[in-house]
Amino acid sequence: VANRMSDPPQEVVTLAGKYCESGDVLIHDIELPVLETGDIIAIPASGAYVPSMASNYNLNPRPAIVMVSDGSARLIRRRESYADLMAMDVM
């Protein structure tokens, strides 16, 4: 949990992605603090969730990309909107 790195683990969880697929599991059996709304989960190797592999499968917009360096964060790609997803449709 990137925003609470000093919090001790309290439970063993499996982190799954947002796609409705049985294989969309990011990590099995990881010890984490109890997660709260707004927590930031940092996953350095995230397969199809990286920009080069990202898709709009199931009409899911791609997430924003934030670059973190020397203790500061900067938005380098905005989150896709549903308007972005529909922009190429002509009907």
Tab-separated table of N, CA and C in Angstrom:
chain	number	residue	atom	x	y	z
A	1	VAL	N	0.873	-1.162	0.000
A	1	VAL	CA	0.000	0.000	0.000
A	1	VAL	C	0.916	1.220	0.000
A	2	ALA	N	1.037	1.842	-1.146
A	2	ALA	CA	2.042	2.890	-1.340
A	2	ALA	C	1.849	4.101	-0.440
A	3	ASN	N	0.622	4.416	-0.093
A	3	ASN	CA	0.390	5.597	0.746
A	3	ASN	C	0.445	5.285	2.242
A	4	ARG	N	0.663	4.024	2.602
A	4	ARG	CA	0.769	3.637	4.020
A	4	ARG	C	1.818	2.543	4.178
A	5	MET	N	3.004	2.784	3.647
A	5	MET	CA	4.039	1.747	3.599
A	5	MET	C	4.523	1.304	4.971
A	6	SER	N	4.363	2.132	5.982
A	6	SER	CA	4.828	1.748	7.317
A	6	SER	C	3.780	0.956	8.108
A	7	ASP	N	2.548	0.857	7.583
A	7	ASP	CA	1.508	0.085	8.272
A	7	ASP	C	1.822	-1.410	8.182
A	8	PRO	N	1.714	-2.133	9.288
A	8	PRO	CA	2.022	-3.566	9.261
A	8	PRO	C	0.919	-4.359	8.549
A	9	PRO	N	1.285	-5.480	7.926
A	9	PRO	CA	0.269	-6.333	7.311
A	9	PRO	C	-0.670	-6.896	8.366
A	10	GLN	N	-1.958	-7.006	8.003
A	10	GLN	CA	-2.952	-7.534	8.935
A	10	GLN	C	-3.787	-8.656	8.339
A	11	GLU	N	-3.678	-8.840	7.021
A	11	GLU	CA	-4.472	-9.894	6.395
A	11	GLU	C	-3.784	-10.372	5.119
A	12	VAL	N	-4.120	-11.575	4.708
A	12	VAL	CA	-3.619	-12.137	3.458
A	12	VAL	C	-4.741	-12.015	2.433
A	13	VAL	N	-4.434	-11.408	1.287
A	13	VAL	CA	-5.467	-11.153	0.281
A	13	VAL	C	-4.967	-11.554	-1.104
A	14	THR	N	-5.895	-11.635	-2.033
A	14	THR	CA	-5.600	-11.780	-3.448
A	14	THR	C	-6.093	-10.516	-4.127
A	15	LEU	N	-5.233	-9.892	-4.922
A	15	LEU	CA	-5.625	-8.687	-5.647
A	15	LEU	C	-6.004	-9.071	-7.068
A	16	ALA	N	-7.233	-8.729	-7.445
A	16	ALA	CA	-7.734	-9.040	-8.778
A	16	ALA	C	-7.996	-7.753	-9.532
A	17	GLY	N	-7.986	-7.865	-10.846
A	17	GLY	CA	-8.230	-6.714	-11.698
A	17	GLY	C	-9.707	-6.420	-11.855
A	18	LYS	N	-9.986	-5.447	-12.705
A	18	LYS	CA	-11.361	-4.979	-12.882
A	18	LYS	C	-12.126	-5.730	-13.971
A	19	TYR	N	-11.435	-6.591	-14.723
A	19	TYR	CA	-12.103	-7.311	-15.793
A	19	TYR	C	-12.804	-8.543	-15.253
A	20	CYS	N	-13.912	-8.872	-15.845
A	20	CYS	CA	-14.711	-10.004	-15.379
A	20	CYS	C	-14.165	-11.284	-15.996
A	21	GLU	N	-12.969	-11.667	-15.571
A	21	GLU	CA	-12.284	-12.843	-16.098
A	21	GLU	C	-11.626	-13.592	-14.951
A	22	SER	N	-11.678	-14.891	-14.980
A	22	SER	CA	-11.075	-15.683	-13.904
A	22	SER	C	-9.558	-15.541	-13.858
A	23	GLY	N	-8.935	-15.213	-14.980
A	23	GLY	CA	-7.485	-15.076	-15.016
A	23	GLY	C	-6.978	-13.696	-14.668
A	24	ASP	N	-7.879	-12.783	-14.349
A	24	ASP	CA	-7.462	-11.403	-14.074
A	24	ASP	C	-7.069	-11.245	-12.606
A	25	VAL	N	-6.018	-11.941	-12.238
A	25	VAL	CA	-5.501	-11.869	-10.871
A	25	VAL	C	-4.112	-11.255	-10.945
A	26	LEU	N	-3.896	-10.198	-10.181
A	26	LEU	CA	-2.607	-9.513	-10.194
A	26	LEU	C	-1.606	-10.172	-9.265
A	27	ILE	N	-2.065	-10.622	-8.101
A	27	ILE	CA	-1.175	-11.303	-7.159
A	27	ILE	C	-2.011	-12.118	-6.172
A	28	HIS	N	-1.548	-13.331	-5.896
A	28	HIS	CA	-2.203	-14.226	-4.936
A	28	HIS	C	-1.513	-14.135	-3.580
A	29	ASP	N	-2.288	-14.237	-2.532
A	29	ASP	CA	-1.780	-14.440	-1.165
A	29	ASP	C	-0.678	-13.462	-0.754
A	30	ILE	N	-1.006	-12.188	-0.775
A	30	ILE	CA	-0.064	-11.160	-0.333
A	30	ILE	C	-0.534	-10.611	1.012
A	31	GLU	N	0.397	-10.360	1.901
A	31	GLU	CA	0.062	-9.780	3.202
A	31	GLU	C	0.033	-8.261	3.070
A	32	LEU	N	-1.103	-7.674	3.441
A	32	LEU	CA	-1.287	-6.223	3.354
A	32	LEU	C	-2.000	-5.714	4.594
A	33	PRO	N	-1.880	-4.399	4.860
A	33	PRO	CA	-2.750	-3.801	5.870
A	33	PRO	C	-4.194	-3.881	5.365
A	34	VAL	N	-5.150	-3.701	6.231
A	34	VAL	CA	-6.545	-3.650	5.799
A	34	VAL	C	-6.682	-2.463	4.846
A	35	LEU	N	-7.181	-2.726	3.644
A	35	LEU	CA	-7.293	-1.675	2.637
A	35	LEU	C	-8.469	-0.759	2.926
A	36	GLU	N	-8.275	0.514	2.581
A	36	GLU	CA	-9.297	1.533	2.775
A	36	GLU	C	-9.531	2.255	1.456
A	37	THR	N	-10.723	2.810	1.291
A	37	THR	CA	-11.015	3.611	0.114
A	37	THR	C	-9.967	4.706	-0.018
A	38	GLY	N	-9.425	4.854	-1.213
A	38	GLY	CA	-8.415	5.878	-1.464
A	38	GLY	C	-6.984	5.383	-1.354
A	39	ASP	N	-6.785	4.151	-0.862
A	39	ASP	CA	-5.431	3.611	-0.791
A	39	ASP	C	-4.845	3.475	-2.193
A	40	ILE	N	-3.532	3.572	-2.273
A	40	ILE	CA	-2.824	3.437	-3.544
A	40	ILE	C	-2.057	2.124	-3.516
A	41	ILE	N	-2.362	1.266	-4.473
A	41	ILE	CA	-1.678	-0.015	-4.586
A	41	ILE	C	-0.674	0.105	-5.732
A	42	ALA	N	0.594	-0.070	-5.441
A	42	ALA	CA	1.639	-0.004	-6.467
A	42	ALA	C	2.015	-1.422	-6.871
A	43	ILE	N	1.866	-1.719	-8.158
A	43	ILE	CA	2.199	-3.040	-8.685
A	43	ILE	C	3.153	-2.820	-9.856
A	44	PRO	N	4.447	-3.012	-9.646
A	44	PRO	CA	5.426	-2.693	-10.687
A	44	PRO	C	5.292	-3.520	-11.969
A	45	ALA	N	4.937	-4.776	-11.886
A	45	ALA	CA	4.799	-5.630	-13.067
A	45	ALA	C	3.349	-6.072	-13.153
A	46	SER	N	2.578	-5.416	-14.012
A	46	SER	CA	1.136	-5.642	-13.990
A	46	SER	C	0.563	-6.113	-15.322
A	47	GLY	N	1.356	-6.776	-16.144
A	47	GLY	CA	0.845	-7.421	-17.348
A	47	GLY	C	0.065	-6.504	-18.267
A	48	ALA	N	-1.187	-6.868	-18.556
A	48	ALA	CA	-2.004	-6.115	-19.503
A	48	ALA	C	-2.432	-4.755	-18.976
A	49	TYR	N	-2.076	-4.452	-17.745
A	49	TYR	CA	-2.410	-3.135	-17.208
A	49	TYR	C	-1.330	-2.102	-17.507
A	50	VAL	N	-0.210	-2.521	-18.102
A	50	VAL	CA	0.815	-1.554	-18.480
A	50	VAL	C	0.369	-0.879	-19.773
A	51	PRO	N	0.800	0.359	-20.029
A	51	PRO	CA	0.299	1.105	-21.195
A	51	PRO	C	0.446	0.372	-22.530
A	52	SER	N	1.539	-0.322	-22.735
A	52	SER	CA	1.754	-0.976	-24.031
A	52	SER	C	0.806	-2.147	-24.272
A	53	MET	N	0.213	-2.705	-23.227
A	53	MET	CA	-0.694	-3.842	-23.362
A	53	MET	C	-2.142	-3.491	-23.021
A	54	ALA	N	-2.395	-2.287	-22.586
A	54	ALA	CA	-3.733	-1.891	-22.135
A	54	ALA	C	-4.732	-1.926	-23.288
A	55	SER	N	-5.954	-2.251	-22.969
A	55	SER	CA	-7.020	-2.254	-23.970
A	55	SER	C	-8.287	-1.698	-23.334
A	56	ASN	N	-9.303	-1.595	-24.153
A	56	ASN	CA	-10.598	-1.132	-23.657
A	56	ASN	C	-11.575	-2.298	-23.546
A	57	TYR	N	-11.047	-3.477	-23.248
A	57	TYR	CA	-11.853	-4.681	-23.098
A	57	TYR	C	-12.999	-4.429	-22.124
A	58	ASN	N	-14.181	-4.895	-22.476
A	58	ASN	CA	-15.395	-4.687	-21.672
A	58	ASN	C	-15.715	-3.210	-21.475
A	59	LEU	N	-15.264	-2.374	-22.405
A	59	LEU	CA	-15.476	-0.915	-22.352
A	59	LEU	C	-14.960	-0.293	-21.057
A	60	ASN	N	-13.811	-0.751	-20.624
A	60	ASN	CA	-13.160	-0.156	-19.464
A	60	ASN	C	-12.175	0.899	-19.944
A	61	PRO	N	-12.318	2.129	-19.467
A	61	PRO	CA	-11.345	3.153	-19.860
A	61	PRO	C	-9.981	2.873	-19.233
A	62	ARG	N	-8.925	3.243	-19.950
A	62	ARG	CA	-7.568	3.049	-19.431
A	62	ARG	C	-7.291	4.071	-18.330
A	63	PRO	N	-6.505	3.676	-17.336
A	63	PRO	CA	-6.247	4.564	-16.191
A	63	PRO	C	-5.245	5.661	-16.525
A	64	ALA	N	-5.185	6.628	-15.647
A	64	ALA	CA	-4.165	7.670	-15.741
A	64	ALA	C	-2.801	7.055	-15.462
A	65	ILE	N	-1.766	7.753	-15.887
A	65	ILE	CA	-0.394	7.334	-15.585
A	65	ILE	C	0.277	8.467	-14.822
A	66	VAL	N	0.855	8.115	-13.696
A	66	VAL	CA	1.528	9.091	-12.840
A	66	VAL	C	2.994	8.703	-12.737
A	67	MET	N	3.877	9.672	-12.969
A	67	MET	CA	5.306	9.434	-12.806
A	67	MET	C	5.716	9.939	-11.430
A	68	VAL	N	6.402	9.088	-10.682
A	68	VAL	CA	6.859	9.447	-9.341
A	68	VAL	C	8.378	9.462	-9.358
A	69	SER	N	8.951	10.569	-8.892
A	69	SER	CA	10.405	10.696	-8.863
A	69	SER	C	10.811	11.638	-7.746
A	70	ASP	N	11.775	11.222	-6.961
A	70	ASP	CA	12.314	12.067	-5.883
A	70	ASP	C	11.233	12.627	-4.964
A	71	GLY	N	10.241	11.810	-4.647
A	71	GLY	CA	9.211	12.215	-3.703
A	71	GLY	C	8.104	13.081	-4.274
A	72	SER	N	8.115	13.335	-5.576
A	72	SER	CA	7.026	14.118	-6.166
A	72	SER	C	6.361	13.303	-7.271
A	73	ALA	N	5.102	13.613	-7.526
A	73	ALA	CA	4.320	12.885	-8.523
A	73	ALA	C	3.800	13.853	-9.572
A	74	ARG	N	3.770	13.373	-10.823
A	74	ARG	CA	3.283	14.218	-11.916
A	74	ARG	C	2.433	13.371	-12.860
A	75	LEU	N	1.257	13.878	-13.206
A	75	LEU	CA	0.378	13.201	-14.153
A	75	LEU	C	1.002	13.300	-15.538
A	76	ILE	N	1.238	12.149	-16.186
A	76	ILE	CA	1.811	12.188	-17.530
A	76	ILE	C	0.834	11.686	-18.598
A	77	ARG	N	-0.251	11.028	-18.194
A	77	ARG	CA	-1.329	10.680	-19.114
A	77	ARG	C	-2.625	10.687	-18.327
A	78	ARG	N	-3.605	11.428	-18.824
A	78	ARG	CA	-4.877	11.511	-18.109
A	78	ARG	C	-5.663	10.215	-18.269
A	79	ARG	N	-6.573	9.988	-17.346
A	79	ARG	CA	-7.468	8.827	-17.393
A	79	ARG	C	-8.389	8.978	-18.601
A	80	GLU	N	-8.650	7.883	-19.296
A	80	GLU	CA	-9.609	7.918	-20.398
A	80	GLU	C	-11.014	8.085	-19.846
A	81	SER	N	-11.834	8.786	-20.583
A	81	SER	CA	-13.232	8.971	-20.194
A	81	SER	C	-14.112	8.088	-21.087
A	82	TYR	N	-15.367	7.960	-20.719
A	82	TYR	CA	-16.289	7.219	-21.574
A	82	TYR	C	-16.495	7.955	-22.890
A	83	ALA	N	-16.395	9.281	-22.876
A	83	ALA	CA	-16.460	10.049	-24.128
A	83	ALA	C	-15.297	9.659	-25.043
A	84	ASP	N	-14.117	9.449	-24.475
A	84	ASP	CA	-12.979	8.982	-25.276
A	84	ASP	C	-13.293	7.636	-25.921
A	85	LEU	N	-13.918	6.739	-25.173
A	85	LEU	CA	-14.237	5.412	-25.700
A	85	LEU	C	-15.223	5.484	-26.860
A	86	MET	N	-16.117	6.439	-26.841
A	86	MET	CA	-17.154	6.560	-27.857
A	86	MET	C	-16.760	7.496	-29.001
A	87	ALA	N	-15.633	8.164	-28.900
A	87	ALA	CA	-15.244	9.200	-29.862
A	87	ALA	C	-15.129	8.683	-31.295
A	88	MET	N	-14.769	7.439	-31.489
A	88	MET	CA	-14.601	6.901	-32.841
A	88	MET	C	-15.893	6.322	-33.414
A	89	ASP	N	-16.923	6.163	-32.600
A	89	ASP	CA	-18.195	5.636	-33.092
A	89	ASP	C	-18.878	6.679	-33.965
A	90	VAL	N	-19.490	6.243	-35.056
A	90	VAL	CA	-20.133	7.175	-35.980
A	90	VAL	C	-21.652	7.085	-35.951
A	91	MET	N	-22.207	6.193	-35.176
A	91	MET	CA	-23.662	6.087	-35.093
A	91	MET	C	-24.137	6.506	-33.741
